[in-house]
């Protein structure tokens, strides 16, 4: 993995994507996908990873398979493709800022679900993922994310009441 260069380029990061499951995948918008379903995750034309096929061959495939790859600096999107054999049945472009924004600490584990679309742009299923980005984390978050939450114990059982100041004009 390349961690930057002497030219001062931002360092690349490592991304861990666990492809958990998918649901509602159809072939030709008519019949459920039953077997040979896999998922490919691409961070760039040169960095990608793929799951194996769903071992059960179900219409709602599940993998729970972790893919680790490089996330080059300034990558705007991940591409996720669900495939039945060699055919792409659904794809999504996922903004990297959804799980690696300036308000998330380095290594934060995000659980996300995205709508997939077929080649004609029609809705075709949902993919469920967890994503963790390591390296090149945001230093702007470090101070605010490390502060303890403030609250007042509400009652027995450990519940906490949170208050957020809001300006109000009469």
Short mmCIF file of N, CA, C and O in Angstrom, two decimals, residues 13 71 75-78 94-104 110 114:
data_model
loop_
_atom_site.label_atom_id
_atom_site.label_comp_id
_atom_site.label_asym_id
_atom_site.label_seq_id
_atom_site.Cartn_x
_atom_site.Cartn_y
_atom_site.Cartn_z
N UNK A 13 -5.75 5.48 2.12
CA UNK A 13 -6.29 4.85 3.31
C UNK A 13 -6.65 3.41 2.97
O UNK A 13 -6.74 3.04 1.82
N UNK A 71 -8.07 2.59 -0.43
CA UNK A 71 -8.97 3.69 -0.79
C UNK A 71 -8.09 4.88 -1.13
O UNK A 71 -7.63 5.59 -0.25
N UNK A 75 -10.85 9.78 -3.50
CA UNK A 75 -11.84 8.92 -4.15
C UNK A 75 -13.21 9.41 -3.74
O UNK A 75 -13.53 9.43 -2.55
N UNK A 76 -14.07 9.82 -4.70
CA UNK A 76 -15.38 10.35 -4.32
C UNK A 76 -16.44 9.28 -4.04
O UNK A 76 -17.31 9.50 -3.21
N UNK A 77 -16.35 8.12 -4.69
CA UNK A 77 -17.39 7.11 -4.57
C UNK A 77 -16.80 5.71 -4.51
O UNK A 77 -15.74 5.45 -5.07
N UNK A 78 -17.54 4.81 -3.86
CA UNK A 78 -17.33 3.37 -4.00
C UNK A 78 -18.38 2.89 -5.00
O UNK A 78 -19.50 3.38 -4.99
N UNK A 94 -21.64 4.87 -4.02
CA UNK A 94 -21.78 5.29 -2.63
C UNK A 94 -20.77 6.39 -2.32
O UNK A 94 -19.56 6.17 -2.45
N UNK A 95 -21.23 7.57 -1.92
CA UNK A 95 -20.29 8.65 -1.58
C UNK A 95 -19.40 8.25 -0.40
O UNK A 95 -19.88 7.78 0.63
N UNK A 96 -18.10 8.43 -0.54
CA UNK A 96 -17.15 8.11 0.51
C UNK A 96 -17.45 8.94 1.76
O UNK A 96 -17.25 8.48 2.88
N UNK A 97 -18.01 10.14 1.58
CA UNK A 97 -18.32 10.99 2.74
C UNK A 97 -19.40 10.38 3.63
O UNK A 97 -19.55 10.80 4.77
N UNK A 98 -20.14 9.38 3.15
CA UNK A 98 -21.14 8.71 3.99
C UNK A 98 -20.51 7.94 5.14
O UNK A 98 -21.14 7.71 6.16
N UNK A 99 -19.25 7.52 5.00
CA UNK A 99 -18.61 6.74 6.06
C UNK A 99 -17.21 7.22 6.40
O UNK A 99 -16.56 6.66 7.27
N UNK A 100 -16.72 8.26 5.73
CA UNK A 100 -15.39 8.78 6.02
C UNK A 100 -15.39 10.30 6.00
O UNK A 100 -14.45 10.92 5.55
N UNK A 101 -16.46 10.89 6.49
CA UNK A 101 -16.56 12.35 6.51
C UNK A 101 -15.73 12.96 7.62
O UNK A 101 -15.17 12.27 8.47
N UNK A 102 -15.67 14.27 7.62
CA UNK A 102 -14.85 14.98 8.60
C UNK A 102 -15.40 14.85 10.02
O UNK A 102 -14.69 15.15 10.97
N UNK A 103 -16.63 14.41 10.18
CA UNK A 103 -17.22 14.31 11.51
C UNK A 103 -17.13 12.90 12.09
O UNK A 103 -17.64 12.65 13.16
N UNK A 104 -16.47 12.00 11.37
CA UNK A 104 -16.32 10.63 11.86
C UNK A 104 -14.86 10.37 12.19
O UNK A 104 -13.98 10.70 11.40
N UNK A 110 -19.30 1.95 10.28
CA UNK A 110 -20.63 2.40 9.81
C UNK A 110 -21.38 1.21 9.24
O UNK A 110 -20.82 0.41 8.48
N UNK A 114 -27.92 0.43 0.91
CA UNK A 114 -28.09 1.26 -0.29
C UNK A 114 -28.99 0.58 -1.30
O UNK A 114 -28.94 -0.63 -1.48
#
